[in-house]
XYZ file of C-alpha atoms in Angstrom:
433
model
C 72.767 145.091 99.406
C 71.096 143.211 96.527
C 69.409 139.868 97.091
C 71.997 138.097 94.883
C 74.947 139.526 96.858
C 73.292 138.640 100.224
C 72.670 135.085 99.036
C 76.318 134.717 97.950
C 77.562 136.044 101.297
C 75.381 133.624 103.277
C 76.570 130.738 101.126
C 80.217 131.673 101.761
C 79.710 131.893 105.527
C 77.863 128.564 105.618
C 80.553 126.842 103.564
C 83.378 128.234 105.716
C 81.644 127.164 108.915
C 81.016 123.673 107.621
C 84.635 123.393 106.492
C 85.889 124.319 109.949
C 83.578 121.718 111.482
C 84.880 119.015 109.173
C 88.503 119.934 109.877
C 88.140 119.802 113.646
C 85.478 117.170 114.013
C 83.543 119.174 116.601
C 83.029 122.664 115.200
C 85.860 124.154 117.305
C 89.024 125.497 115.723
C 92.269 124.089 117.092
C 93.654 126.108 120.004
C 90.273 127.591 120.998
C 87.552 126.546 123.360
C 84.516 127.740 121.448
C 81.101 126.144 121.916
C 78.356 127.417 124.197
C 80.077 126.538 127.461
C 80.936 129.424 129.728
C 84.526 130.157 130.777
C 85.761 128.953 134.148
C 87.438 131.716 136.156
C 89.760 130.841 139.046
C 92.411 132.676 141.060
C 95.933 131.750 142.123
C 97.748 133.950 144.629
C 101.179 133.956 146.252
C 103.601 136.438 147.800
C 106.216 138.020 145.562
C 109.051 140.507 146.141
C 108.696 140.423 149.925
C 111.336 140.077 152.638
C 110.019 136.659 153.695
C 109.049 133.603 151.605
C 108.155 134.349 147.962
C 106.384 131.955 145.603
C 106.196 133.643 142.178
C 106.278 130.270 140.433
C 102.767 129.383 141.588
C 100.819 132.092 139.679
C 103.237 131.625 136.760
C 102.491 127.880 136.700
C 98.759 128.641 136.771
C 99.116 130.838 133.688
C 101.228 128.173 131.976
C 98.609 125.540 132.766
C 95.859 127.741 131.307
C 97.790 128.283 128.070
C 98.227 124.538 127.741
C 94.691 123.478 128.578
C 93.124 126.213 126.414
C 95.278 125.119 123.485
C 93.599 121.725 123.901
C 90.086 123.177 123.777
C 89.771 124.124 127.433
C 88.547 122.005 130.318
C 85.631 120.011 128.956
C 84.980 122.853 126.514
C 85.351 125.642 129.093
C 88.008 128.272 128.572
C 90.144 128.489 131.725
C 90.655 132.071 132.835
C 93.311 132.807 135.465
C 93.313 135.684 137.929
C 96.593 136.170 139.792
C 97.226 138.178 142.937
C 100.243 139.117 145.069
C 99.243 138.635 148.702
C 102.492 140.289 149.925
C 102.829 137.971 152.960
C 100.403 140.197 154.869
C 96.923 139.726 156.296
C 95.645 142.757 154.400
C 97.137 141.455 151.165
C 95.624 137.992 151.593
C 92.208 139.448 152.434
C 92.387 141.774 149.419
C 93.158 138.851 147.107
C 90.235 136.856 148.521
C 87.845 139.793 148.129
C 88.980 140.230 144.546
C 88.298 136.546 143.861
C 84.763 137.057 145.171
C 84.277 140.290 143.241
C 85.450 138.798 139.938
C 83.303 135.686 140.432
C 86.065 133.090 140.651
C 84.652 129.588 141.130
C 87.755 128.425 143.043
C 91.101 129.556 144.375
C 93.639 127.009 143.141
C 97.273 126.204 143.938
C 98.014 129.218 146.109
C 100.379 130.152 148.954
C 99.552 132.227 152.017
C 100.400 132.031 155.692
C 97.376 134.217 156.457
C 94.621 131.628 156.483
C 92.226 133.500 158.708
C 92.400 136.584 156.499
C 91.571 134.799 153.247
C 89.316 131.922 154.305
C 86.566 134.076 155.827
C 85.767 135.936 152.556
C 85.967 132.705 150.573
C 83.687 130.843 152.971
C 81.139 133.678 152.926
C 80.999 133.431 149.120
C 81.125 129.617 149.036
C 84.378 129.538 147.018
C 86.493 126.369 147.458
C 90.235 126.609 148.155
C 91.874 123.778 146.204
C 95.442 122.687 146.757
C 96.858 125.493 148.814
C 100.521 125.123 149.676
C 99.642 123.803 153.136
C 101.349 126.485 155.195
C 98.363 127.814 157.183
C 96.286 125.944 159.743
C 93.011 127.168 158.223
C 93.738 125.142 155.090
C 93.251 122.044 157.230
C 90.195 123.186 159.180
C 87.916 125.017 156.730
C 85.170 122.855 155.187
C 85.820 124.648 151.884
C 89.520 123.769 151.781
C 90.708 120.760 149.782
C 94.435 120.265 150.479
C 96.477 118.049 148.151
C 99.288 117.440 150.635
C 99.636 117.068 154.390
C 101.039 120.557 154.833
C 103.737 121.505 157.266
C 102.272 119.086 159.800
C 103.063 116.009 157.708
C 106.437 117.357 156.592
C 107.672 118.180 160.080
C 106.323 114.998 161.698
C 107.828 112.954 158.881
C 111.096 114.823 159.201
C 111.322 113.760 162.824
C 110.962 110.151 161.700
C 113.652 110.653 159.058
C 116.123 112.234 161.503
C 115.548 109.733 164.301
C 117.435 107.048 162.392
C 120.630 109.095 161.961
C 120.830 111.821 164.605
C 121.729 111.505 168.289
C 120.585 115.067 169.064
C 118.499 117.457 166.967
C 118.367 121.266 167.049
C 115.330 122.849 165.401
C 115.618 126.444 164.142
C 112.181 127.728 163.243
C 110.300 131.041 162.873
C 109.365 132.873 166.059
C 105.738 133.114 164.900
C 102.410 131.536 165.788
C 102.791 129.077 162.916
C 106.371 128.358 163.976
C 105.295 127.644 167.552
C 103.577 124.454 166.370
C 106.659 122.984 164.714
C 108.584 121.649 167.751
C 105.818 119.301 168.890
C 105.254 118.062 165.350
C 108.959 117.298 164.943
C 109.035 115.659 168.367
C 106.073 113.442 167.476
C 108.187 111.992 164.663
C 111.245 111.656 166.886
C 109.187 109.926 169.593
C 107.955 107.437 167.013
C 111.487 106.005 167.151
C 111.864 106.530 170.920
C 114.172 109.484 170.288
C 114.702 112.403 172.660
C 112.973 115.712 171.896
C 114.612 118.356 169.713
C 116.106 121.551 171.108
C 113.777 124.383 170.095
C 115.495 127.530 168.772
C 113.051 130.280 167.668
C 114.506 132.831 165.218
C 113.350 135.982 163.441
C 111.600 134.943 160.246
C 113.093 137.613 157.968
C 116.546 138.217 159.498
C 119.465 139.258 157.303
C 121.802 136.823 159.095
C 121.516 134.069 161.722
C 124.888 133.798 163.446
C 123.489 133.699 166.988
C 120.894 130.933 166.413
C 123.437 129.056 164.252
C 125.956 129.001 167.126
C 123.309 127.830 169.568
C 121.998 125.160 167.175
C 125.470 123.715 166.617
C 126.344 123.687 170.304
C 123.088 122.021 171.331
C 123.221 119.384 168.585
C 126.763 118.400 169.470
C 129.413 117.101 167.113
C 128.737 113.415 167.687
C 126.003 112.518 165.176
C 124.221 115.802 165.864
C 121.734 117.293 163.383
C 120.683 120.886 162.820
C 117.392 121.323 161.033
C 116.138 124.725 159.894
C 112.600 125.415 158.720
C 112.611 129.114 157.870
C 111.080 129.130 154.409
C 113.078 131.262 152.010
C 115.388 132.360 154.846
C 116.621 128.812 155.361
C 119.330 129.497 152.807
C 120.374 132.579 154.792
C 120.530 130.526 157.992
C 122.777 127.836 156.531
C 124.985 130.499 154.981
C 125.518 131.846 158.515
C 125.918 128.296 159.789
C 128.732 127.379 157.420
C 130.576 130.605 158.239
C 130.931 129.645 161.906
C 134.529 129.045 163.025
C 135.490 125.438 162.497
C 135.905 123.221 165.509
C 138.164 120.205 165.667
C 135.216 117.999 166.482
C 133.044 119.083 163.583
C 135.161 119.309 160.452
C 132.927 119.098 157.425
C 130.317 121.071 159.329
C 127.851 122.060 156.658
C 130.533 123.389 154.294
C 129.972 121.017 151.438
C 133.075 118.988 152.265
C 131.291 115.664 152.104
C 132.555 112.987 149.759
C 129.664 113.425 147.336
C 127.874 110.327 148.574
C 125.387 112.312 150.587
C 127.220 111.595 153.860
C 129.300 114.062 155.876
C 132.719 112.766 156.831
C 132.021 113.703 160.433
C 130.440 116.456 162.504
C 126.979 117.959 162.446
C 124.487 116.964 159.743
C 122.028 119.499 158.383
C 118.461 118.980 157.303
C 115.219 120.688 156.341
C 111.912 120.146 154.570
C 110.644 120.787 151.068
C 109.762 124.428 150.640
C 112.575 125.560 152.884
C 115.109 123.613 150.815
C 114.544 122.415 147.264
C 116.462 121.740 144.078
C 116.354 125.394 142.905
C 117.980 126.515 146.179
C 120.610 123.771 145.930
C 121.416 124.758 142.343
C 121.587 128.439 143.270
C 123.993 127.812 146.145
C 126.569 125.702 144.329
C 125.067 122.323 143.418
C 127.465 119.614 144.582
C 129.449 122.299 146.436
C 126.337 123.708 148.075
C 126.146 123.929 151.878
C 123.220 121.534 151.544
C 125.350 118.653 150.251
C 124.549 115.617 152.384
C 121.430 117.182 153.910
C 118.312 115.197 154.793
C 115.103 116.612 153.271
C 111.507 115.506 153.764
C 109.105 116.197 150.893
C 105.483 115.673 149.942
C 106.064 114.376 146.448
C 108.525 112.189 144.503
C 111.891 113.751 143.686
C 111.871 116.121 140.717
C 113.572 113.579 138.427
C 110.802 111.016 138.941
C 109.017 109.998 135.727
C 105.642 110.925 137.254
C 106.520 114.586 136.632
C 106.995 114.049 132.866
C 103.557 115.461 131.853
C 104.163 118.626 133.879
C 107.644 119.037 132.452
C 106.277 118.747 128.908
C 103.649 121.434 129.560
C 106.268 123.755 131.061
C 108.640 123.185 128.162
C 105.974 123.951 125.566
C 103.910 126.666 127.266
C 105.992 128.503 129.883
C 107.799 130.458 127.139
C 111.146 130.566 128.984
C 109.531 132.011 132.107
C 112.229 131.180 134.648
C 109.741 131.469 137.508
C 108.273 128.128 136.421
C 110.845 125.685 137.757
C 109.604 122.056 137.630
C 111.692 121.253 140.726
C 110.018 123.969 142.820
C 107.555 122.675 145.432
C 105.170 125.573 144.789
C 105.093 124.871 141.054
C 104.561 121.169 141.740
C 101.714 121.838 144.171
C 100.046 124.167 141.663
C 100.232 121.505 138.946
C 98.555 118.972 141.240
C 95.902 121.498 142.332
C 94.975 122.260 138.716
C 94.847 118.537 138.022
C 92.147 118.362 140.713
C 90.249 121.281 139.173
C 90.401 119.760 135.695
C 89.133 116.362 136.763
C 86.279 117.826 138.818
C 85.096 120.137 136.038
C 85.166 117.224 133.593
C 83.013 115.094 135.896
C 80.410 117.867 136.167
C 79.794 117.930 132.391
C 77.866 121.219 132.628
C 77.663 124.300 130.394
C 78.136 126.582 133.407
C 80.425 125.753 136.323
C 79.787 127.267 139.748
C 81.710 127.282 143.004
C 78.875 125.369 144.657
C 79.026 122.599 142.055
C 82.775 122.152 142.525
C 82.576 122.018 146.319
C 79.601 119.642 146.193
C 81.410 117.264 143.809
C 84.489 117.202 146.035
C 82.412 116.664 149.176
C 80.491 113.839 147.526
C 83.715 111.912 146.916
C 85.194 112.813 143.534
C 88.347 110.709 143.232
C 91.402 112.414 141.754
C 94.211 110.431 140.149
C 97.390 112.533 140.091
C 99.461 110.059 138.113
C 101.500 108.796 141.048
C 102.446 112.223 142.425
C 100.200 111.634 145.435
C 97.910 108.853 146.586
C 94.437 109.025 145.007
C 92.842 112.132 146.500
C 89.307 112.178 147.908
C 87.707 114.455 150.500
C 84.723 112.499 151.809
C 84.291 112.562 155.569
C 85.746 109.091 156.022
C 88.892 110.101 154.097
C 89.792 112.931 156.477
C 92.591 112.200 158.940
C 90.854 114.085 161.739
C 94.083 115.087 163.479
C 93.728 117.822 166.119
C 94.293 121.127 164.375
C 94.531 119.442 160.954
C 91.256 117.551 160.400
C 91.173 118.137 156.611
C 94.361 116.216 155.824
C 93.618 113.421 153.342
C 97.149 112.909 151.995
C 99.398 112.046 154.926
C 102.242 110.509 152.964
C 105.717 112.018 152.580
C 108.991 111.140 150.891
C 112.456 110.888 152.460
C 115.116 112.508 150.295
C 118.700 113.667 150.621
C 121.126 115.842 148.692
C 123.727 113.742 146.903
C 126.172 115.228 144.376
C 124.054 118.361 144.220
C 120.796 116.567 143.488
C 117.780 115.798 145.635
C 117.389 112.039 145.393
C 115.300 109.480 147.228
C 116.825 108.316 150.503
C 114.330 105.471 150.459
C 111.886 104.542 147.675
C 108.192 105.327 147.729
C 106.010 107.130 150.224
C 106.049 107.020 154.022
C 102.685 107.228 155.802
C 102.902 109.671 158.726
C 99.187 109.758 159.565
C 99.547 108.081 162.968
C 102.468 110.337 163.827
C 100.486 113.494 163.052
C 97.565 112.126 165.080
C 99.860 111.613 168.065
C 101.097 115.234 168.056
C 99.619 117.369 170.882
């Protein structure tokens, strides 16, 4: 190449680069991360296509979040790279996902779902990888020093649900999984019932992945009684199957309107047994899928972690989903898993921005969270912080920092607030055995 041609080429490259810098103001083209900062790699896992609870919306939300944040230049100049993994609702699957996160040098596991805490936390702890905003279904999420939960998990939901039911139910039947995790639910529910000097619930263990639940449904209805009785089911994805069996039971004179959607649309049953559950076992997608206002869940009480899906605090998430989910129907803004993943990635984003470093490590993230990084979630939760003095310290759940829940009910096919704002259930969780 001649000297004149080389000089012309260099001049063209220099001019083009300068032009791009002037257009963007920072030398980074729109929609790219650029710069010298290294990418941030994280993993999100959840079960999919299993016979028990599936949460495909969580990895899908993670990918949607990455498309959005990378279109804005990344997180503080870092491209966000997402690894996803199907943990299959098995201990081997959860452990395999955790080992892959270690192998591919993820700096955090964010917004994930797994009941197999022991299987995944050990590999993460050995590698020093923080677990941010898990769904809250496993006990290890609330005991591991490297776990940073964004909600109060099943403990807060179930204890709060007891408080919600105590005001309206004379007797309560609890149908729950016949598993180690399920064994903890009766005492948590009873701690909430006792808060209002209510009698304990009748405990009805059931197979977690049954195809039908006629036998436990009959028992639950009989034990609750027709006079202001309540049947609550906490079976994850199989909750819908349970209430389908429940509404198919032969009608009794004393319980007309028994879970069959025959309420008057006001959220109240005309008479008979009321039904109830918690977010994750029942949510707006399930209500929509089972008939909306004619759903068996019409009139049901539901305890949640976050504001109802129509609350204005979810507007930023809804906008991101609308613009970056590309019609992926797994990403439902009313799904509790999707909502939890959004909040978990909000935590990650704010922490990375506070670090202001060219390279982000797992150790830096955990250290910043331990030192008291404060996370504002825009009203979706209280301000989150994981310093020692912020931890609830409840037996079995010491890592809870957000012990507030919301009381909702299904009215005209929509989950709406039964009472405004959050309800603090910290003392109730502390009182559980």
